Tab-separated table of C-alpha atoms and ligand atoms in Angstrom:
chain	number	residue	atom	x	y	z
A	23	MET	CA	76.816	203.382	157.361
A	24	GLU	CA	77.285	202.651	161.039
A	25	PHE	CA	80.473	201.068	162.400
A	26	ALA	CA	80.007	199.853	165.963
A	27	PRO	CA	81.552	197.448	168.458
A	28	PHE	CA	79.766	194.114	168.649
A	29	ASP	CA	79.353	192.577	172.084
A	30	PRO	CA	79.412	188.766	171.790
A	31	SER	CA	77.982	188.273	175.278
A	32	SER	CA	74.786	190.263	174.670
A	33	ALA	CA	74.271	189.385	170.975
A	34	SER	CA	71.089	187.603	169.923
A	35	GLU	CA	70.849	184.400	167.934
A	36	ALA	CA	69.680	186.511	164.967
A	37	ASP	CA	72.879	188.587	165.199
A	38	TYR	CA	75.004	185.457	165.102
A	39	GLU	CA	72.966	184.031	162.245
A	40	ALA	CA	73.552	187.202	160.216
A	41	ILE	CA	77.286	187.051	160.887
A	42	THR	CA	77.442	183.341	160.031
A	43	GLU	CA	75.596	183.896	156.750
A	44	LEU	CA	77.663	186.932	155.804
A	45	ARG	CA	80.934	185.146	156.476
A	46	ALA	CA	79.837	181.971	154.668
A	47	ARG	CA	79.061	184.055	151.582
A	48	MET	CA	82.359	185.898	151.718
A	49	HIS	CA	84.506	182.917	152.607
A	50	ALA	CA	83.285	180.928	149.609
A	51	VAL	CA	85.118	183.552	147.554
A	52	ASP	CA	87.848	184.784	149.919
A	53	ARG	CA	88.816	181.412	151.420
A	54	PRO	CA	88.327	178.842	148.667
A	55	GLY	CA	88.850	175.295	149.871
A	56	THR	CA	87.868	176.023	153.484
A	57	PRO	CA	84.304	175.055	154.429
A	58	PRO	CA	82.300	177.828	156.129
A	59	LEU	CA	81.798	177.819	159.892
A	60	SER	CA	78.462	176.702	161.275
A	61	LEU	CA	76.395	178.941	163.531
A	62	MET	CA	77.628	177.022	166.558
A	63	ALA	CA	81.268	177.310	165.490
A	64	THR	CA	80.843	181.063	164.895
A	65	VAL	CA	79.383	181.599	168.366
A	66	GLU	CA	82.114	179.472	169.878
A	67	LEU	CA	84.866	181.340	168.063
A	68	MET	CA	83.592	184.683	169.277
A	69	THR	CA	82.747	183.767	172.857
A	70	SER	CA	85.587	181.491	173.922
A	71	ASP	CA	88.930	182.827	175.095
A	72	ASP	CA	91.781	181.866	172.756
A	73	GLY	CA	94.403	182.819	175.347
A	74	MET	CA	96.071	185.266	172.963
A	75	GLY	CA	94.772	188.521	174.421
A	76	PRO	CA	91.686	190.734	174.276
A	77	ARG	CA	89.658	190.711	171.079
A	78	THR	CA	87.010	193.153	169.979
A	79	PHE	CA	84.543	192.651	167.176
A	80	TRP	CA	82.951	195.336	165.036
A	81	THR	CA	80.074	195.417	162.602
A	82	ALA	CA	79.294	197.647	159.630
A	83	ARG	CA	75.553	198.137	159.142
A	84	GLU	CA	73.364	200.126	156.823
A	85	ALA	CA	69.691	200.393	157.730
A	86	ASP	CA	70.103	197.435	160.076
A	87	CYS	CA	71.570	195.293	157.325
A	88	LEU	CA	74.923	193.698	158.154
A	89	LEU	CA	77.489	194.586	155.482
A	90	GLY	CA	80.804	194.011	157.167
A	91	PHE	CA	82.601	192.563	160.109
A	92	ALA	CA	85.974	193.252	161.742
A	93	THR	CA	88.127	191.697	164.418
A	94	VAL	CA	90.804	193.528	166.396
A	95	MET	CA	93.116	191.460	168.545
A	96	LEU	CA	95.713	192.730	170.987
A	97	PRO	CA	98.248	190.026	171.874
A	98	ASP	CA	99.054	190.438	175.553
A	99	ARG	CA	102.010	188.169	176.272
A	100	GLU	CA	104.268	188.271	173.230
A	101	ASN	CA	103.999	190.639	170.261
A	102	THR	CA	102.548	193.338	172.478
A	103	ASP	CA	103.642	195.985	169.971
A	104	MET	CA	101.004	194.919	167.468
A	105	ALA	CA	97.283	195.224	166.909
A	106	MET	CA	95.958	192.509	164.625
A	107	VAL	CA	93.115	193.712	162.441
A	108	PHE	CA	90.935	191.865	159.955
A	109	ILE	CA	88.171	193.622	158.036
A	110	GLU	CA	85.588	191.925	155.831
A	111	VAL	CA	83.017	193.569	153.566
A	112	ASP	CA	80.137	191.794	151.821
A	113	LEU	CA	80.875	190.740	148.271
A	114	ASP	CA	78.378	192.891	146.431
A	115	ARG	CA	79.345	196.027	148.382
A	116	ARG	CA	83.063	196.021	147.683
A	117	ARG	CA	84.951	198.872	145.959
A	118	GLN	CA	82.532	201.438	147.405
A	119	GLY	CA	84.875	202.739	150.085
A	120	ILE	CA	83.335	200.723	152.953
A	121	GLY	CA	86.568	198.892	153.814
A	122	THR	CA	88.464	202.203	153.965
A	123	ALA	CA	85.758	203.833	156.100
A	124	PHE	CA	85.729	200.781	158.387
A	125	LEU	CA	89.482	200.960	158.890
A	126	ARG	CA	89.184	204.687	159.590
A	127	ALA	CA	86.469	203.954	162.175
A	128	LEU	CA	88.831	201.525	163.926
A	129	LEU	CA	91.709	204.018	164.093
A	130	PRO	CA	90.780	205.654	167.443
A	131	SER	CA	90.733	202.289	169.201
A	132	LEU	CA	94.026	201.327	167.534
A	133	GLN	CA	95.567	204.587	168.752
A	134	VAL	CA	94.192	204.094	172.279
A	135	SER	CA	95.681	200.594	172.330
A	136	GLY	CA	99.115	202.200	172.027
A	137	ARG	CA	100.277	199.525	169.597
A	138	PRO	CA	102.807	200.917	167.101
A	139	ARG	CA	102.220	198.174	164.504
A	140	VAL	CA	99.037	197.114	162.708
A	141	LEU	CA	99.092	193.635	161.237
A	142	ALA	CA	96.571	191.752	159.088
A	143	VAL	CA	97.264	188.021	159.107
A	144	ASN	CA	96.354	185.262	156.688
A	145	ILE	CA	94.992	187.336	153.831
A	146	THR	CA	94.458	185.047	150.847
A	147	GLY	CA	97.074	185.529	148.133
A	148	GLY	CA	95.809	187.476	145.115
A	149	SER	CA	92.478	188.262	146.812
A	150	ASP	CA	90.562	191.513	147.199
A	151	GLY	CA	92.061	191.617	150.687
A	152	GLU	CA	95.614	191.813	149.351
A	153	GLN	CA	94.699	194.583	146.913
A	154	PHE	CA	93.039	196.479	149.720
A	155	ALA	CA	95.972	196.009	152.103
A	156	GLU	CA	98.379	197.310	149.485
A	157	ALA	CA	96.142	200.289	148.729
A	158	MET	CA	96.056	201.102	152.464
A	159	GLY	CA	99.863	201.237	152.481
A	160	LEU	CA	100.456	197.919	154.225
A	161	VAL	CA	103.511	195.894	153.231
A	162	CYS	CA	103.682	192.128	152.914
A	163	THR	CA	106.172	190.716	155.450
A	164	TYR	CA	105.372	187.004	155.474
A	165	ARG	CA	103.934	184.509	153.025
A	166	ASN	CA	102.574	181.166	154.097
A	167	LEU	CA	100.684	178.251	152.644
A	168	LEU	CA	97.452	176.610	153.730
A	169	GLN	CA	97.513	172.842	153.328
A	170	THR	CA	94.638	170.485	154.063
A	171	LEU	CA	94.468	166.745	154.526
A	172	GLU	CA	91.042	165.582	153.329
A	173	VAL	CA	90.712	162.266	155.136
A	174	GLU	CA	88.417	160.649	152.579
A	175	SER	CA	90.854	161.157	149.732
A	176	VAL	CA	94.006	159.985	151.512
A	177	ASP	CA	95.326	156.424	151.718
A	178	PRO	CA	95.955	155.717	155.433
A	179	ALA	CA	98.981	153.641	154.370
A	180	LEU	CA	100.760	157.028	154.082
A	181	TRP	CA	100.684	157.155	157.882
A	182	ASP	CA	102.587	153.867	158.278
A	183	VAL	CA	105.847	155.614	158.938
A	184	SER	CA	108.520	153.825	160.950
A	185	VAL	CA	109.976	155.441	164.034
A	186	PRO	CA	113.662	156.381	163.608
A	187	ASP	CA	116.078	154.272	165.674
A	188	GLY	CA	116.801	155.676	169.102
A	189	TYR	CA	113.433	157.389	169.508
A	190	ARG	CA	110.003	156.472	170.869
A	191	LEU	CA	106.698	158.209	170.172
A	192	TYR	CA	104.077	159.090	172.756
A	193	GLY	CA	100.740	160.787	172.435
A	194	TRP	CA	98.123	162.200	174.762
A	195	THR	CA	95.158	164.503	174.927
A	196	HIS	CA	94.831	167.682	176.985
A	197	ALA	CA	97.679	167.592	179.525
A	198	VAL	CA	101.375	166.813	179.140
A	199	PRO	CA	102.406	164.101	181.631
A	200	GLU	CA	104.423	165.635	184.442
A	201	GLU	CA	107.476	163.464	183.616
A	202	PHE	CA	107.793	165.218	180.225
A	203	ILE	CA	106.749	168.763	181.063
A	204	VAL	CA	110.232	170.314	181.303
A	205	SER	CA	111.684	168.853	178.104
A	206	TYR	CA	108.333	169.307	176.325
A	207	ALA	CA	108.432	173.059	177.084
A	208	GLU	CA	112.022	173.163	175.865
A	209	ALA	CA	111.181	171.300	172.642
A	210	ARG	CA	108.372	173.760	171.917
A	211	LYS	CA	110.958	176.534	171.631
A	212	ALA	CA	112.305	174.842	168.487
A	213	ILE	CA	109.455	176.452	166.530
A	214	ALA	CA	111.505	179.681	166.714
A	215	ASP	CA	113.758	178.224	163.981
A	216	ALA	CA	110.895	178.207	161.441
A	217	PRO	CA	111.397	180.849	158.713
A	218	SER	CA	109.822	184.200	159.583
A	219	GLN	CA	110.867	186.090	156.413
A	220	ASP	CA	110.522	189.880	156.950
A	221	LEU	CA	108.111	189.532	159.844
A	222	ALA	CA	109.301	190.612	163.294
A	223	TRP	CA	107.528	188.044	165.434
A	224	GLU	CA	108.178	187.187	169.053
A	225	GLU	CA	107.729	183.469	169.679
A	226	THR	CA	106.157	182.230	172.900
A	227	ASP	CA	108.641	181.949	175.736
A	228	TRP	CA	107.725	178.358	176.572
A	229	THR	CA	108.066	177.264	180.182
A	230	PRO	CA	106.257	174.445	181.984
A	231	GLN	CA	103.860	177.083	183.358
A	232	ARG	CA	103.097	178.444	179.874
A	233	VAL	CA	102.365	174.904	178.718
A	234	ARG	CA	99.932	174.464	181.619
A	235	ASP	CA	98.368	177.864	180.885
A	236	GLU	CA	97.745	176.859	177.274
A	237	GLU	CA	96.254	173.534	178.313
A	238	ALA	CA	93.887	175.413	180.621
A	239	VAL	CA	92.709	177.618	177.734
A	240	PHE	CA	91.921	174.564	175.586
A	241	ALA	CA	90.193	172.825	178.490
A	242	ALA	CA	88.056	175.883	179.326
A	243	ALA	CA	86.905	176.064	175.703
A	244	GLY	CA	86.070	172.344	175.670
A	245	GLN	CA	88.494	171.703	172.812
A	246	ASP	CA	89.955	168.329	172.001
A	247	TYR	CA	93.653	169.167	172.280
A	248	ARG	CA	96.061	166.456	171.094
A	249	ILE	CA	99.784	166.093	171.190
A	250	VAL	CA	102.295	163.571	169.842
A	251	VAL	CA	105.945	163.736	170.832
A	252	ALA	CA	109.198	162.022	169.957
A	253	VAL	CA	111.302	161.073	172.956
A	254	HIS	CA	115.042	160.506	172.632
A	255	GLU	CA	115.589	157.113	174.274
A	256	HIS	CA	119.084	157.861	175.513
A	257	SER	CA	118.265	161.104	177.339
A	258	GLY	CA	114.575	160.437	177.982
A	259	GLU	CA	113.833	163.952	176.721
A	260	VAL	CA	111.073	165.146	174.423
A	261	VAL	CA	112.827	166.339	171.257
A	262	GLY	CA	109.946	166.698	168.808
A	263	ILE	CA	106.338	167.811	169.197
A	264	THR	CA	103.214	168.155	167.108
A	265	GLU	CA	99.879	169.442	168.385
A	266	LEU	CA	96.401	170.075	167.054
A	267	PHE	CA	92.936	170.833	168.353
A	268	ILE	CA	89.310	170.298	167.400
A	269	ARG	CA	86.624	172.778	168.384
A	270	PRO	CA	83.370	171.284	169.707
A	271	GLY	CA	81.420	173.471	167.258
A	272	ASP	CA	83.450	172.280	164.290
A	273	PRO	CA	83.931	168.570	165.037
A	274	ASP	CA	84.877	167.583	161.448
A	275	HIS	CA	87.907	169.801	161.312
A	276	ALA	CA	91.189	169.450	163.208
A	277	ARG	CA	93.496	172.459	163.230
A	278	GLN	CA	97.165	171.730	163.335
A	279	MET	CA	99.334	174.016	165.402
A	280	ASP	CA	103.072	173.788	166.006
A	281	THR	CA	105.268	170.960	164.792
A	282	ALA	CA	108.895	171.302	165.852
A	283	VAL	CA	111.968	169.118	166.272
A	284	ARG	CA	114.974	170.273	168.298
A	285	LYS	CA	117.864	171.256	166.053
A	286	GLU	CA	120.244	168.468	167.115
A	287	HIS	CA	117.613	165.814	166.282
A	288	ARG	CA	116.656	167.022	162.797
A	289	GLY	CA	117.312	165.026	159.643
A	290	HIS	CA	116.104	161.661	161.008
A	291	GLY	CA	112.515	161.856	159.766
A	292	LEU	CA	111.044	162.677	163.186
A	293	GLY	CA	108.739	165.407	161.849
A	294	ARG	CA	107.114	162.971	159.443
A	295	ALA	CA	106.964	160.197	162.056
A	296	ILE	CA	105.186	162.315	164.680
A	297	LYS	CA	102.709	163.787	162.214
A	298	ALA	CA	101.912	160.348	160.780
A	299	GLN	CA	101.453	158.986	164.294
A	300	MET	CA	99.139	161.910	165.067
A	301	MET	CA	96.963	160.911	162.088
A	302	ARG	CA	96.811	157.267	163.166
A	303	ARG	CA	95.819	158.172	166.717
A	304	LEU	CA	93.389	160.825	165.547
A	305	MET	CA	91.541	158.549	163.152
A	306	ALA	CA	91.362	155.771	165.755
A	307	ASP	CA	89.717	158.167	168.238
A	308	ARG	CA	87.752	160.386	165.842
A	309	PRO	CA	86.770	158.254	162.829
A	310	ASP	CA	84.264	160.894	161.652
A	311	LEU	CA	86.897	163.582	161.210
A	312	ALA	CA	86.845	165.014	157.669
A	313	ARG	CA	89.950	167.164	157.498
A	314	VAL	CA	93.063	168.552	159.128
A	315	SER	CA	94.383	171.931	158.094
A	316	THR	CA	97.728	173.564	158.677
A	317	THR	CA	99.603	176.692	157.683
A	318	THR	CA	103.326	176.732	157.050
A	319	ALA	CA	105.759	179.419	155.907
A	320	SER	CA	105.866	179.196	152.116
A	321	ASP	CA	109.668	178.826	152.225
A	322	ASN	CA	109.604	176.082	154.871
A	323	VAL	CA	110.243	173.466	152.194
A	324	TYR	CA	110.856	170.612	154.659
A	325	MET	CA	107.584	171.058	156.505
A	326	VAL	CA	105.644	171.529	153.281
A	327	ALA	CA	107.170	168.291	151.928
A	328	VAL	CA	106.484	166.374	155.159
A	329	ASN	CA	102.849	167.436	154.899
A	330	HIS	CA	102.649	166.289	151.264
A	331	SER	CA	104.151	162.927	152.240
A	332	ILE	CA	101.285	162.163	154.627
A	333	GLY	CA	98.508	163.340	152.341
A	334	TYR	CA	98.154	167.110	152.697
A	335	ALA	CA	97.383	169.043	149.527
A	336	ASP	CA	98.160	172.729	148.965
A	337	VAL	CA	94.972	174.784	149.176
A	338	ARG	CA	95.970	178.430	148.823
A	339	SER	CA	98.658	180.945	149.615
A	340	LEU	CA	98.238	183.394	152.474
A	341	ALA	CA	100.149	186.456	153.643
A	342	TYR	CA	100.699	188.800	156.566
A	343	TRP	CA	100.566	192.510	155.798
A	344	GLU	CA	101.529	195.308	158.137
A	345	THR	CA	102.130	198.991	158.653
A	346	ALA	CA	103.075	201.421	161.399
A	347	THR	CA	99.965	202.694	163.199
A	348	ASP	CA	101.183	206.298	162.847
A	349	ASP	CA	101.546	205.863	159.080
A	350	LEU	CA	98.010	204.528	158.857
A	351	VAL	CA	96.693	207.495	160.841
A	352	ALA	CA	98.637	209.889	158.618
A	353	ARG	CA	97.260	208.205	155.509
A	354	LEU	CA	93.617	207.890	156.551
A	355	GLY	CA	93.249	210.779	158.957
A	356	SER	CA	91.119	210.576	162.056
B	24	COA	C1	89.486	193.866	151.949
B	24	COA	C2	88.049	194.355	151.915
B	24	COA	C3	87.587	194.541	153.350
B	24	COA	C4	88.024	195.721	151.196
B	24	COA	O1	86.715	196.246	151.277
B	24	COA	P1	86.193	197.354	150.229
B	24	COA	O2	84.995	197.960	150.835
B	24	COA	O3	86.082	196.763	148.879
B	24	COA	O4	87.404	198.393	150.244
B	24	COA	P2	87.416	199.859	149.585
B	24	COA	O5	86.274	200.036	148.645
B	24	COA	O6	87.519	200.845	150.685
B	24	COA	O7	88.778	199.810	148.749
B	24	COA	C5	89.814	200.761	148.948
B	24	COA	C6	90.868	200.595	147.884
B	24	COA	O8	91.487	199.321	147.993
B	24	COA	C7	91.855	198.861	146.678
B	24	COA	N1	91.119	197.650	146.352
B	24	COA	C8	90.203	197.021	147.142
B	24	COA	N2	89.791	195.872	146.530
B	24	COA	C9	90.451	195.795	145.361
B	24	COA	C10	90.460	194.879	144.301
B	24	COA	N3	89.677	193.775	144.326
B	24	COA	N4	91.280	195.117	143.234
B	24	COA	C11	92.066	196.211	143.196
B	24	COA	N5	92.093	197.128	144.192
B	24	COA	C12	91.299	196.924	145.251
B	24	COA	C13	91.467	199.969	145.726
B	24	COA	O9	92.578	200.840	145.612
B	24	COA	C14	90.345	200.628	146.489
B	24	COA	O10	90.128	201.968	146.086
B	24	COA	P3	89.322	202.259	144.716
B	24	COA	O11	88.116	201.374	144.707
B	24	COA	O12	88.987	203.706	144.834
B	24	COA	O13	90.244	201.951	143.596
B	24	COA	C15	87.169	193.344	151.158
B	24	COA	O14	87.715	193.134	149.858
B	24	COA	C16	87.074	192.016	151.841
B	24	COA	O15	86.210	191.827	152.696
B	24	COA	N6	87.981	191.068	151.510
B	24	COA	C17	88.024	189.778	152.198
B	24	COA	C18	88.571	189.910	153.617
B	24	COA	C19	90.032	190.285	153.623
B	24	COA	O16	90.853	189.725	152.927
B	24	COA	N7	90.371	191.260	154.484
B	24	COA	C20	91.736	191.668	154.639
B	24	COA	C21	91.834	193.107	154.923
B	24	COA	S1	92.279	193.375	156.626
């Protein structure tokens, strides 16, 4: 078994095809309810910058046959104490020690990174991945829920939600209008109030510059980045935001990101109004879209209920698992 770094820039089409096929096979079991990524989407995911920090990819091969794949991500603006690791092993080769050997092979690079925490995010609840994480000594610190809105099965009347008195909604693609940039950045900080359970997680320190930086990342990757906001008429400030993006290689699927309403404006139905407005605008512009997916803390009952009210269905539970890097080294050895 050979564990080696995978260089996305020099990989051949055959390499990407093998990865796409391997992941499609695994994801049918490990990620039920989420369609597999196409070849184009796989290439895009691995070659475009997500603005989060350096990523390295690894493969596990036996006699040139691809048996596993791993991603290591080192956040470089917030959460710089953690290395995010995700290992995948082909279905018919599980429980043969490959996952353990793969993790051991990654240890030197984790140690060199100097990150004291190792985190695996979005492992499907009850899956092989959870059993493996537990066996490796990781502890679950955060549980969340994947919800998906399948456009074909939802009545668009659910998106006819009236705007609460005293507020107006605006929407745009790609860049926040300059007149809103300051209060938009401020409103984005409201996501810090979402439940984080036992997870120590540093939220983005939103400033107008960080907003522009994020827009630049989406633009460079050619993604369709969309935002809807609620503006408080009296102050003229943005007080609620919701944002999503669509990758060019996966044009059927919109991925929801943050939805947040500033504390003093909660309880008026703004979250539901902005998300419903997002759906109306989205379907007007992208009538071929098949689905929107979102993840929400499992104990964020308000957000989960808002999503249900506009047609999202629960797909599966997910969890974050973590350990101290030193403990992992002590457990697995070098
Ligand atoms: C997680 C994954 C990489 C493990 O790969 P693997 O090669 O099967 O792992 P190992 O054989 O080294 O398993 C090590 C130990 O984990 C535990 N384990 C792994 N899968 C398990 C399962 N389905 N049920 C119970 N225990 C399990 C066992 O204790 C196992 O040791 P044992 O077989 O001697 O009892 C693989 O299941 C996978 O690809 N899952 C989907 C992706 C994922 O969720 N990854 C998250 C991990 S970062």
